[in-house]
Amino acid sequence: MNILPPASFDEMSTPASALAPSENNDSLPLIRQYLRIALRWRYVIIGATLACVLLGLIGTLLTTPKYTATSTIEISRESSQVTEFQGVERETSVADQEFYQTQYGLLRSRSLAERVANQLRLIDDPKFYERFGHSTDAPAFQVVNGRYPAAGRAQRQRIAGEILLDNLSVNPTRLSRLVAVGFTSPDAGFSARVANAWAENFIQINLERKIQATSYGRNLLQRQLVLQKERLDESQRQLVAYASQQQIINLPAQANNGTTTAERSIVADDLATLNAALGEATAARIQAQARYEQVGRAGASTEALRNQAINGLRQRRAELAADYQRLMVQFEPGYPAAKAIQSQIDQLDRSISREEGRVSNSLAAEYREATARERGLQTKVDQLKHNFLDVRRRSIQYNIYQQEVDTNRALYDGLLQRFKEIGVAGGVGVNNISVVDPADVPQKPSSPRLFINLLIALLAGLGLGALLAFILEQIDEAIADPSDIERRFGLPLLGTVPKVDGGTPKEALLDRKSDLFDAYLAVQTSLAFTTEHGVPRSFAITSTRPTEGKSTTALALATTLARAQRRVILVDGDMRSPSVHQLGNVDHDRGLSNFLAGQDDIASLTFPMKEFGFTAMSAGPIPPNAAELLTGDRLSLLIARLLQEYDHVVIDSPPVMGLADAPLIASRVEGVIYTVESHSIRASLVKTALSRLASANTRIFGGVLTKFEARKASYGYGYNYGYGYGRDEAKAKG
């Protein structure tokens, strides 16, 4: 029996309005969720894994062995050169992978495959098509006089090339020039022949392509040179004629530090020079203006404060003022010595004012000079701008002619240089592809590989099992774990009640050593922390639907409270399907419905439950409409009168779904205990029922998971009832 600390139950008494029917925000960590799903659906995962492994084993054993022969070739970036001239092929840089990707694509080309098929005479070989299981029903494969017809040779050549490509592998070695060309077939010797023939034909095709490209390039360049020379001469004549007509004079290009500048206009040079001078003049004018305006704002400029003559006069005046103040301590202002000093001070003030005036006039003159210089430069710059724009308008066509001349000259020089190089490099290049290791006849099959196939099947089975488990988990809404009470519904878990096997709940509750009694004793202990005064004095037990264990829970809690020396009365609130009277072996002719209908004698409506030690009240005669009786104030009056005589009032409430009785009863008591049957009820139904209680502003103390079987839970451990009492020893002795 687990007794949680009091702090754990501060939040167990929860209003139904505060319970969201969605998932609790404090959900399990992601890894624990995955572990929970895996353990719950472990048999599905194991079954899917075993099925995939078995299929992989059967498929491997039934697969025809195949042999792979590999020929290794080296592909250099460029061929060895006898001269420093290049061929037609483009030179590739170290970081350029385009060349190698092109070579890999050529190795997988259809033309190379068909060339190999021709060399090995596979096009007209029936055994070749049978070896790879190709259908020979097409007209091109109909044997006439012991051989294939010539009319279908082109189709057979294409099919033979496709077969070879389907079984070819090109695997470049990383960070090297080596490429492994492999071929796989059921015949080891045939695989070696195809791999070697593939490498040899690739080398031959590469050489032929170089020769053809060089010859074609030389002829093409010779024709292009003649045309380009004519275009260059014509563009130069147009450029000179237009420059003379428009009187456009540009400075020639200059070369500085290996870089060549474009031609420059004289007007552009003058404009740049004067614009720079204008910028300096503007900066000087702004500075002079700031100094001049400072005099008007502060009364003394920075220049005056830095003037040595003015500072000397001010220092002398300060000394005389100090002497004058010392005389005023002893004499009147009319004292001759004081009057002499005052005269000197006045003279110094006039001198300081004159010096400051000269500084101010100097700053004003400097400001006027800077302004005049700025205006003059601005006028000249505006004039040059107009001239520059005029030159630019007239230079548009000139630049077009100049660009055409430069382009034609560059093209002509490039074509001429290339033409000279091809003439020398045409026949001196050496092939840049060579065979490093020819293919040998493989001694053991390359496929199927039993270990790899079983490993793949195992991983596929685990993946399939995990997918099935995830799908089943999303579909299944059963409450399989006690943590689902809080995680799915936001209800505090008051306790978990095991399923009773081999007896009735009544017999199990009468046995104080039973697992059921231990579980409900733990529920009572948890319930004691839900309110400030301990176990609620009035509470109802309800569920989503019938047969979830709410009546057993009501009986058990009343029993545990009675055995704790509490005065308890159990009220059967289910007036549609009463059950409490059956436990006391009485009828339900008198009970709750009588009081709700107006009868006030409570004592005549109750009966003792001597076996359990408490008093009970049956549901009474079944009324036409139980909800109408519960809507009045009689139920609240009944509970108030019962609490005057009893310590606790326990009401066995009807289920929530489809009925209005449970919300009405729940609104009259301190709170509700909600029972949920494990492995049976759907979570969506429980959420809907809780929403109905929330609409009645009902207080829910927590949930009780009933009929729980630990072996069906997500975790097969942690739920052990029947601790102690020497039960294990007794079973062992028995």
PDB file of N, CA, C and O in Angstrom, residues 509-567:
ATOM      1  N   LEU A 509     -13.935  -8.112   0.044  1.00  0.00           N
ATOM      2  CA  LEU A 509     -13.921  -6.999   0.987  1.00  0.00           C
ATOM      3  C   LEU A 509     -14.052  -7.474   2.427  1.00  0.00           C
ATOM      4  O   LEU A 509     -13.539  -6.828   3.352  1.00  0.00           O
ATOM      5  N   LEU A 510     -14.748  -8.592   2.633  1.00  0.00           N
ATOM      6  CA  LEU A 510     -14.869  -9.133   3.987  1.00  0.00           C
ATOM      7  C   LEU A 510     -13.557  -9.738   4.472  1.00  0.00           C
ATOM      8  O   LEU A 510     -13.359  -9.888   5.678  1.00  0.00           O
ATOM      9  N   ASP A 511     -12.667 -10.078   3.542  1.00  0.00           N
ATOM     10  CA  ASP A 511     -11.346 -10.615   3.902  1.00  0.00           C
ATOM     11  C   ASP A 511     -10.362  -9.455   3.980  1.00  0.00           C
ATOM     12  O   ASP A 511     -10.002  -8.853   2.970  1.00  0.00           O
ATOM     13  N   ARG A 512      -9.920  -9.113   5.182  1.00  0.00           N
ATOM     14  CA  ARG A 512      -9.035  -7.965   5.355  1.00  0.00           C
ATOM     15  C   ARG A 512      -7.649  -8.191   4.769  1.00  0.00           C
ATOM     16  O   ARG A 512      -6.868  -7.256   4.671  1.00  0.00           O
ATOM     17  N   LYS A 513      -7.325  -9.411   4.407  1.00  0.00           N
ATOM     18  CA  LYS A 513      -6.019  -9.710   3.808  1.00  0.00           C
ATOM     19  C   LYS A 513      -6.092  -9.822   2.287  1.00  0.00           C
ATOM     20  O   LYS A 513      -5.105 -10.182   1.648  1.00  0.00           O
ATOM     21  N   SER A 514      -7.231  -9.512   1.723  1.00  0.00           N
ATOM     22  CA  SER A 514      -7.365  -9.655   0.275  1.00  0.00           C
ATOM     23  C   SER A 514      -6.701  -8.481  -0.441  1.00  0.00           C
ATOM     24  O   SER A 514      -6.530  -7.388   0.112  1.00  0.00           O
ATOM     25  N   ASP A 515      -6.357  -8.737  -1.702  1.00  0.00           N
ATOM     26  CA  ASP A 515      -5.758  -7.681  -2.524  1.00  0.00           C
ATOM     27  C   ASP A 515      -6.735  -6.536  -2.749  1.00  0.00           C
ATOM     28  O   ASP A 515      -6.338  -5.359  -2.801  1.00  0.00           O
ATOM     29  N   LEU A 516      -8.028  -6.868  -2.911  1.00  0.00           N
ATOM     30  CA  LEU A 516      -9.021  -5.837  -3.161  1.00  0.00           C
ATOM     31  C   LEU A 516      -9.146  -4.894  -1.974  1.00  0.00           C
ATOM     32  O   LEU A 516      -9.225  -3.675  -2.145  1.00  0.00           O
ATOM     33  N   PHE A 517      -9.148  -5.437  -0.775  1.00  0.00           N
ATOM     34  CA  PHE A 517      -9.270  -4.589   0.410  1.00  0.00           C
ATOM     35  C   PHE A 517      -8.032  -3.700   0.556  1.00  0.00           C
ATOM     36  O   PHE A 517      -8.138  -2.514   0.910  1.00  0.00           O
ATOM     37  N   ASP A 518      -6.850  -4.255   0.288  1.00  0.00           N
ATOM     38  CA  ASP A 518      -5.624  -3.451   0.351  1.00  0.00           C
ATOM     39  C   ASP A 518      -5.682  -2.285  -0.633  1.00  0.00           C
ATOM     40  O   ASP A 518      -5.277  -1.156  -0.320  1.00  0.00           O
ATOM     41  N   ALA A 519      -6.190  -2.559  -1.825  1.00  0.00           N
ATOM     42  CA  ALA A 519      -6.242  -1.515  -2.844  1.00  0.00           C
ATOM     43  C   ALA A 519      -7.180  -0.390  -2.430  1.00  0.00           C
ATOM     44  O   ALA A 519      -6.851   0.799  -2.568  1.00  0.00           O
ATOM     45  N   TYR A 520      -8.361  -0.739  -1.898  1.00  0.00           N
ATOM     46  CA  TYR A 520      -9.311   0.303  -1.511  1.00  0.00           C
ATOM     47  C   TYR A 520      -8.877   1.015  -0.238  1.00  0.00           C
ATOM     48  O   TYR A 520      -9.232   2.185  -0.021  1.00  0.00           O
ATOM     49  N   LEU A 521      -8.110   0.342   0.599  1.00  0.00           N
ATOM     50  CA  LEU A 521      -7.548   1.026   1.761  1.00  0.00           C
ATOM     51  C   LEU A 521      -6.552   2.101   1.313  1.00  0.00           C
ATOM     52  O   LEU A 521      -6.474   3.186   1.896  1.00  0.00           O
ATOM     53  N   ALA A 522      -5.807   1.801   0.237  1.00  0.00           N
ATOM     54  CA  ALA A 522      -4.905   2.805  -0.328  1.00  0.00           C
ATOM     55  C   ALA A 522      -5.681   3.966  -0.931  1.00  0.00           C
ATOM     56  O   ALA A 522      -5.276   5.133  -0.829  1.00  0.00           O
ATOM     57  N   VAL A 523      -6.831   3.659  -1.558  1.00  0.00           N
ATOM     58  CA  VAL A 523      -7.673   4.726  -2.103  1.00  0.00           C
ATOM     59  C   VAL A 523      -8.177   5.624  -0.987  1.00  0.00           C
ATOM     60  O   VAL A 523      -8.187   6.857  -1.093  1.00  0.00           O
ATOM     61  N   GLN A 524      -8.605   5.012   0.138  1.00  0.00           N
ATOM     62  CA  GLN A 524      -9.081   5.816   1.264  1.00  0.00           C
ATOM     63  C   GLN A 524      -7.961   6.701   1.811  1.00  0.00           C
ATOM     64  O   GLN A 524      -8.179   7.867   2.147  1.00  0.00           O
ATOM     65  N   THR A 525      -6.760   6.146   1.886  1.00  0.00           N
ATOM     66  CA  THR A 525      -5.625   6.937   2.384  1.00  0.00           C
ATOM     67  C   THR A 525      -5.362   8.134   1.474  1.00  0.00           C
ATOM     68  O   THR A 525      -5.104   9.250   1.939  1.00  0.00           O
ATOM     69  N   SER A 526      -5.414   7.918   0.176  1.00  0.00           N
ATOM     70  CA  SER A 526      -5.228   9.028  -0.761  1.00  0.00           C
ATOM     71  C   SER A 526      -6.356  10.038  -0.643  1.00  0.00           C
ATOM     72  O   SER A 526      -6.138  11.255  -0.748  1.00  0.00           O
ATOM     73  N   LEU A 527      -7.581   9.548  -0.414  1.00  0.00           N
ATOM     74  CA  LEU A 527      -8.737  10.428  -0.306  1.00  0.00           C
ATOM     75  C   LEU A 527      -8.646  11.325   0.919  1.00  0.00           C
ATOM     76  O   LEU A 527      -9.214  12.422   0.942  1.00  0.00           O
ATOM     77  N   ALA A 528      -7.905  10.878   1.935  1.00  0.00           N
ATOM     78  CA  ALA A 528      -7.778  11.669   3.160  1.00  0.00           C
ATOM     79  C   ALA A 528      -7.004  12.957   2.940  1.00  0.00           C
ATOM     80  O   ALA A 528      -7.068  13.869   3.765  1.00  0.00           O
ATOM     81  N   PHE A 529      -6.263  13.056   1.879  1.00  0.00           N
ATOM     82  CA  PHE A 529      -5.461  14.254   1.606  1.00  0.00           C
ATOM     83  C   PHE A 529      -6.135  15.204   0.613  1.00  0.00           C
ATOM     84  O   PHE A 529      -5.508  16.176   0.180  1.00  0.00           O
ATOM     85  N   THR A 530      -7.354  14.938   0.233  1.00  0.00           N
ATOM     86  CA  THR A 530      -7.993  15.754  -0.801  1.00  0.00           C
ATOM     87  C   THR A 530      -8.672  16.999  -0.244  1.00  0.00           C
ATOM     88  O   THR A 530      -8.982  17.910  -1.013  1.00  0.00           O
ATOM     89  N   THR A 531      -8.965  17.031   1.044  1.00  0.00           N
ATOM     90  CA  THR A 531      -9.599  18.208   1.642  1.00  0.00           C
ATOM     91  C   THR A 531      -8.853  18.589   2.908  1.00  0.00           C
ATOM     92  O   THR A 531      -8.018  17.826   3.426  1.00  0.00           O
ATOM     93  N   GLU A 532      -9.166  19.779   3.426  1.00  0.00           N
ATOM     94  CA  GLU A 532      -8.512  20.240   4.646  1.00  0.00           C
ATOM     95  C   GLU A 532      -8.938  19.429   5.863  1.00  0.00           C
ATOM     96  O   GLU A 532      -8.165  19.302   6.818  1.00  0.00           O
ATOM     97  N   HIS A 533     -10.154  18.861   5.821  1.00  0.00           N
ATOM     98  CA  HIS A 533     -10.648  18.103   6.969  1.00  0.00           C
ATOM     99  C   HIS A 533     -10.522  16.592   6.750  1.00  0.00           C
ATOM    100  O   HIS A 533     -11.214  15.813   7.407  1.00  0.00           O
ATOM    101  N   GLY A 534      -9.645  16.176   5.835  1.00  0.00           N
ATOM    102  CA  GLY A 534      -9.410  14.751   5.620  1.00  0.00           C
ATOM    103  C   GLY A 534     -10.358  14.189   4.583  1.00  0.00           C
ATOM    104  O   GLY A 534     -10.620  14.811   3.549  1.00  0.00           O
ATOM    105  N   VAL A 535     -10.861  12.985   4.841  1.00  0.00           N
ATOM    106  CA  VAL A 535     -11.777  12.339   3.908  1.00  0.00           C
ATOM    107  C   VAL A 535     -13.037  13.194   3.782  1.00  0.00           C
ATOM    108  O   VAL A 535     -13.587  13.646   4.792  1.00  0.00           O
ATOM    109  N   PRO A 536     -13.487  13.494   2.554  1.00  0.00           N
ATOM    110  CA  PRO A 536     -14.699  14.315   2.395  1.00  0.00           C
ATOM    111  C   PRO A 536     -15.874  13.699   3.144  1.00  0.00           C
ATOM    112  O   PRO A 536     -16.048  12.479   3.185  1.00  0.00           O
ATOM    113  N   ARG A 537     -16.680  14.563   3.714  1.00  0.00           N
ATOM    114  CA  ARG A 537     -17.823  14.075   4.480  1.00  0.00           C
ATOM    115  C   ARG A 537     -18.936  13.564   3.563  1.00  0.00           C
ATOM    116  O   ARG A 537     -19.663  12.646   3.928  1.00  0.00           O
ATOM    117  N   SER A 538     -19.063  14.156   2.401  1.00  0.00           N
ATOM    118  CA  SER A 538     -20.057  13.676   1.439  1.00  0.00           C
ATOM    119  C   SER A 538     -19.400  13.614   0.067  1.00  0.00           C
ATOM    120  O   SER A 538     -18.786  14.580  -0.378  1.00  0.00           O
ATOM    121  N   PHE A 539     -19.516  12.470  -0.560  1.00  0.00           N
ATOM    122  CA  PHE A 539     -18.954  12.322  -1.898  1.00  0.00           C
ATOM    123  C   PHE A 539     -19.730  11.235  -2.649  1.00  0.00           C
ATOM    124  O   PHE A 539     -20.375  10.372  -2.029  1.00  0.00           O
ATOM    125  N   ALA A 540     -19.652  11.329  -3.974  1.00  0.00           N
ATOM    126  CA  ALA A 540     -20.343  10.377  -4.836  1.00  0.00           C
ATOM    127  C   ALA A 540     -19.319   9.620  -5.664  1.00  0.00           C
ATOM    128  O   ALA A 540     -18.227  10.125  -5.951  1.00  0.00           O
ATOM    129  N   ILE A 541     -19.680   8.401  -6.028  1.00  0.00           N
ATOM    130  CA  ILE A 541     -18.835   7.582  -6.900  1.00  0.00           C
ATOM    131  C   ILE A 541     -19.613   7.345  -8.181  1.00  0.00           C
ATOM    132  O   ILE A 541     -20.767   6.878  -8.150  1.00  0.00           O
ATOM    133  N   THR A 542     -19.006   7.695  -9.300  1.00  0.00           N
ATOM    134  CA  THR A 542     -19.669   7.521 -10.587  1.00  0.00           C
ATOM    135  C   THR A 542     -18.677   6.978 -11.605  1.00  0.00           C
ATOM    136  O   THR A 542     -17.479   6.811 -11.306  1.00  0.00           O
ATOM    137  N   SER A 543     -19.147   6.709 -12.795  1.00  0.00           N
ATOM    138  CA  SER A 543     -18.317   6.168 -13.868  1.00  0.00           C
ATOM    139  C   SER A 543     -18.922   6.607 -15.194  1.00  0.00           C
ATOM    140  O   SER A 543     -19.963   7.285 -15.234  1.00  0.00           O
ATOM    141  N   THR A 544     -18.288   6.200 -16.261  1.00  0.00           N
ATOM    142  CA  THR A 544     -18.776   6.580 -17.585  1.00  0.00           C
ATOM    143  C   THR A 544     -19.999   5.761 -17.978  1.00  0.00           C
ATOM    144  O   THR A 544     -20.981   6.297 -18.488  1.00  0.00           O
ATOM    145  N   ARG A 545     -19.938   4.473 -17.716  1.00  0.00           N
ATOM    146  CA  ARG A 545     -21.015   3.573 -18.105  1.00  0.00           C
ATOM    147  C   ARG A 545     -21.177   2.528 -17.006  1.00  0.00           C
ATOM    148  O   ARG A 545     -20.344   2.439 -16.082  1.00  0.00           O
ATOM    149  N   PRO A 546     -22.219   1.691 -17.059  1.00  0.00           N
ATOM    150  CA  PRO A 546     -22.401   0.664 -16.015  1.00  0.00           C
ATOM    151  C   PRO A 546     -21.280  -0.376 -16.048  1.00  0.00           C
ATOM    152  O   PRO A 546     -20.509  -0.482 -17.001  1.00  0.00           O
ATOM    153  N   THR A 547     -21.217  -1.148 -14.960  1.00  0.00           N
ATOM    154  CA  THR A 547     -20.306  -2.303 -14.792  1.00  0.00           C
ATOM    155  C   THR A 547     -18.836  -1.895 -14.845  1.00  0.00           C
ATOM    156  O   THR A 547     -17.999  -2.694 -15.242  1.00  0.00           O
ATOM    157  N   GLU A 548     -18.521  -0.685 -14.424  1.00  0.00           N
ATOM    158  CA  GLU A 548     -17.116  -0.288 -14.345  1.00  0.00           C
ATOM    159  C   GLU A 548     -16.569  -0.376 -12.920  1.00  0.00           C
ATOM    160  O   GLU A 548     -15.411  -0.031 -12.701  1.00  0.00           O
ATOM    161  N   GLY A 549     -17.382  -0.796 -11.980  1.00  0.00           N
ATOM    162  CA  GLY A 549     -16.897  -0.974 -10.614  1.00  0.00           C
ATOM    163  C   GLY A 549     -17.220   0.172  -9.691  1.00  0.00           C
ATOM    164  O   GLY A 549     -16.641   0.253  -8.599  1.00  0.00           O
ATOM    165  N   LYS A 550     -18.135   1.057 -10.067  1.00  0.00           N
ATOM    166  CA  LYS A 550     -18.450   2.185  -9.186  1.00  0.00           C
ATOM    167  C   LYS A 550     -19.194   1.720  -7.928  1.00  0.00           C
ATOM    168  O   LYS A 550     -18.939   2.226  -6.821  1.00  0.00           O
ATOM    169  N   SER A 551     -20.127   0.749  -8.072  1.00  0.00           N
ATOM    170  CA  SER A 551     -20.849   0.254  -6.896  1.00  0.00           C
ATOM    171  C   SER A 551     -19.910  -0.467  -5.952  1.00  0.00           C
ATOM    172  O   SER A 551     -19.996  -0.316  -4.718  1.00  0.00           O
ATOM    173  N   THR A 552     -18.998  -1.267  -6.501  1.00  0.00           N
ATOM    174  CA  THR A 552     -18.007  -1.940  -5.657  1.00  0.00           C
ATOM    175  C   THR A 552     -17.128  -0.921  -4.949  1.00  0.00           C
ATOM    176  O   THR A 552     -16.776  -1.082  -3.767  1.00  0.00           O
ATOM    177  N   THR A 553     -16.739   0.157  -5.669  1.00  0.00           N
ATOM    178  CA  THR A 553     -15.915   1.194  -5.060  1.00  0.00           C
ATOM    179  C   THR A 553     -16.664   1.890  -3.936  1.00  0.00           C
ATOM    180  O   THR A 553     -16.094   2.168  -2.860  1.00  0.00           O
ATOM    181  N   ALA A 554     -17.948   2.197  -4.146  1.00  0.00           N
ATOM    182  CA  ALA A 554     -18.745   2.825  -3.093  1.00  0.00           C
ATOM    183  C   ALA A 554     -18.845   1.914  -1.870  1.00  0.00           C
ATOM    184  O   ALA A 554     -18.678   2.358  -0.723  1.00  0.00           O
ATOM    185  N   LEU A 555     -19.120   0.608  -2.105  1.00  0.00           N
ATOM    186  CA  LEU A 555     -19.203  -0.351  -1.001  1.00  0.00           C
ATOM    187  C   LEU A 555     -17.873  -0.466  -0.280  1.00  0.00           C
ATOM    188  O   LEU A 555     -17.820  -0.480   0.964  1.00  0.00           O
ATOM    189  N   ALA A 556     -16.760  -0.511  -1.046  1.00  0.00           N
ATOM    190  CA  ALA A 556     -15.443  -0.688  -0.432  1.00  0.00           C
ATOM    191  C   ALA A 556     -15.048   0.524   0.394  1.00  0.00           C
ATOM    192  O   ALA A 556     -14.517   0.380   1.514  1.00  0.00           O
ATOM    193  N   LEU A 557     -15.276   1.742  -0.109  1.00  0.00           N
ATOM    194  CA  LEU A 557     -14.908   2.937   0.652  1.00  0.00           C
ATOM    195  C   LEU A 557     -15.769   3.070   1.905  1.00  0.00           C
ATOM    196  O   LEU A 557     -15.275   3.485   2.967  1.00  0.00           O
ATOM    197  N   ALA A 558     -17.039   2.743   1.794  1.00  0.00           N
ATOM    198  CA  ALA A 558     -17.880   2.760   2.990  1.00  0.00           C
ATOM    199  C   ALA A 558     -17.384   1.740   4.011  1.00  0.00           C
ATOM    200  O   ALA A 558     -17.378   2.002   5.226  1.00  0.00           O
ATOM    201  N   THR A 559     -16.940   0.580   3.541  1.00  0.00           N
ATOM    202  CA  THR A 559     -16.436  -0.461   4.439  1.00  0.00           C
ATOM    203  C   THR A 559     -15.151  -0.022   5.137  1.00  0.00           C
ATOM    204  O   THR A 559     -14.990  -0.180   6.362  1.00  0.00           O
ATOM    205  N   THR A 560     -14.183   0.519   4.368  1.00  0.00           N
ATOM    206  CA  THR A 560     -12.911   0.943   4.967  1.00  0.00           C
ATOM    207  C   THR A 560     -13.106   2.092   5.947  1.00  0.00           C
ATOM    208  O   THR A 560     -12.444   2.147   6.994  1.00  0.00           O
ATOM    209  N   LEU A 561     -14.031   3.003   5.653  1.00  0.00           N
ATOM    210  CA  LEU A 561     -14.305   4.096   6.589  1.00  0.00           C
ATOM    211  C   LEU A 561     -14.972   3.571   7.857  1.00  0.00           C
ATOM    212  O   LEU A 561     -14.685   4.043   8.973  1.00  0.00           O
ATOM    213  N   ALA A 562     -15.885   2.611   7.704  1.00  0.00           N
ATOM    214  CA  ALA A 562     -16.555   2.037   8.873  1.00  0.00           C
ATOM    215  C   ALA A 562     -15.566   1.297   9.760  1.00  0.00           C
ATOM    216  O   ALA A 562     -15.647   1.361  10.997  1.00  0.00           O
ATOM    217  N   ARG A 563     -14.614   0.583   9.147  1.00  0.00           N
ATOM    218  CA  ARG A 563     -13.602  -0.137   9.946  1.00  0.00           C
ATOM    219  C   ARG A 563     -12.612   0.819  10.593  1.00  0.00           C
ATOM    220  O   ARG A 563     -11.840   0.405  11.462  1.00  0.00           O
ATOM    221  N   ALA A 564     -12.612   2.075  10.163  1.00  0.00           N
ATOM    222  CA  ALA A 564     -11.788   3.098  10.810  1.00  0.00           C
ATOM    223  C   ALA A 564     -12.578   3.822  11.890  1.00  0.00           C
ATOM    224  O   ALA A 564     -12.230   4.957  12.260  1.00  0.00           O
ATOM    225  N   GLN A 565     -13.638   3.202  12.384  1.00  0.00           N
ATOM    226  CA  GLN A 565     -14.462   3.724  13.473  1.00  0.00           C
ATOM    227  C   GLN A 565     -15.161   5.019  13.065  1.00  0.00           C
ATOM    228  O   GLN A 565     -15.300   5.943  13.861  1.00  0.00           O
ATOM    229  N   ARG A 566     -15.589   5.104  11.803  1.00  0.00           N
ATOM    230  CA  ARG A 566     -16.364   6.250  11.339  1.00  0.00           C
ATOM    231  C   ARG A 566     -17.820   5.818  11.161  1.00  0.00           C
ATOM    232  O   ARG A 566     -18.125   4.669  10.817  1.00  0.00           O
ATOM    233  N   ARG A 567     -18.720   6.750  11.408  1.00  0.00           N
ATOM    234  CA  ARG A 567     -20.143   6.493  11.153  1.00  0.00           C
ATOM    235  C   ARG A 567     -20.417   6.813   9.675  1.00  0.00           C
ATOM    236  O   ARG A 567     -20.297   7.953   9.251  1.00  0.00           O
TER     237      ARG A 567
END
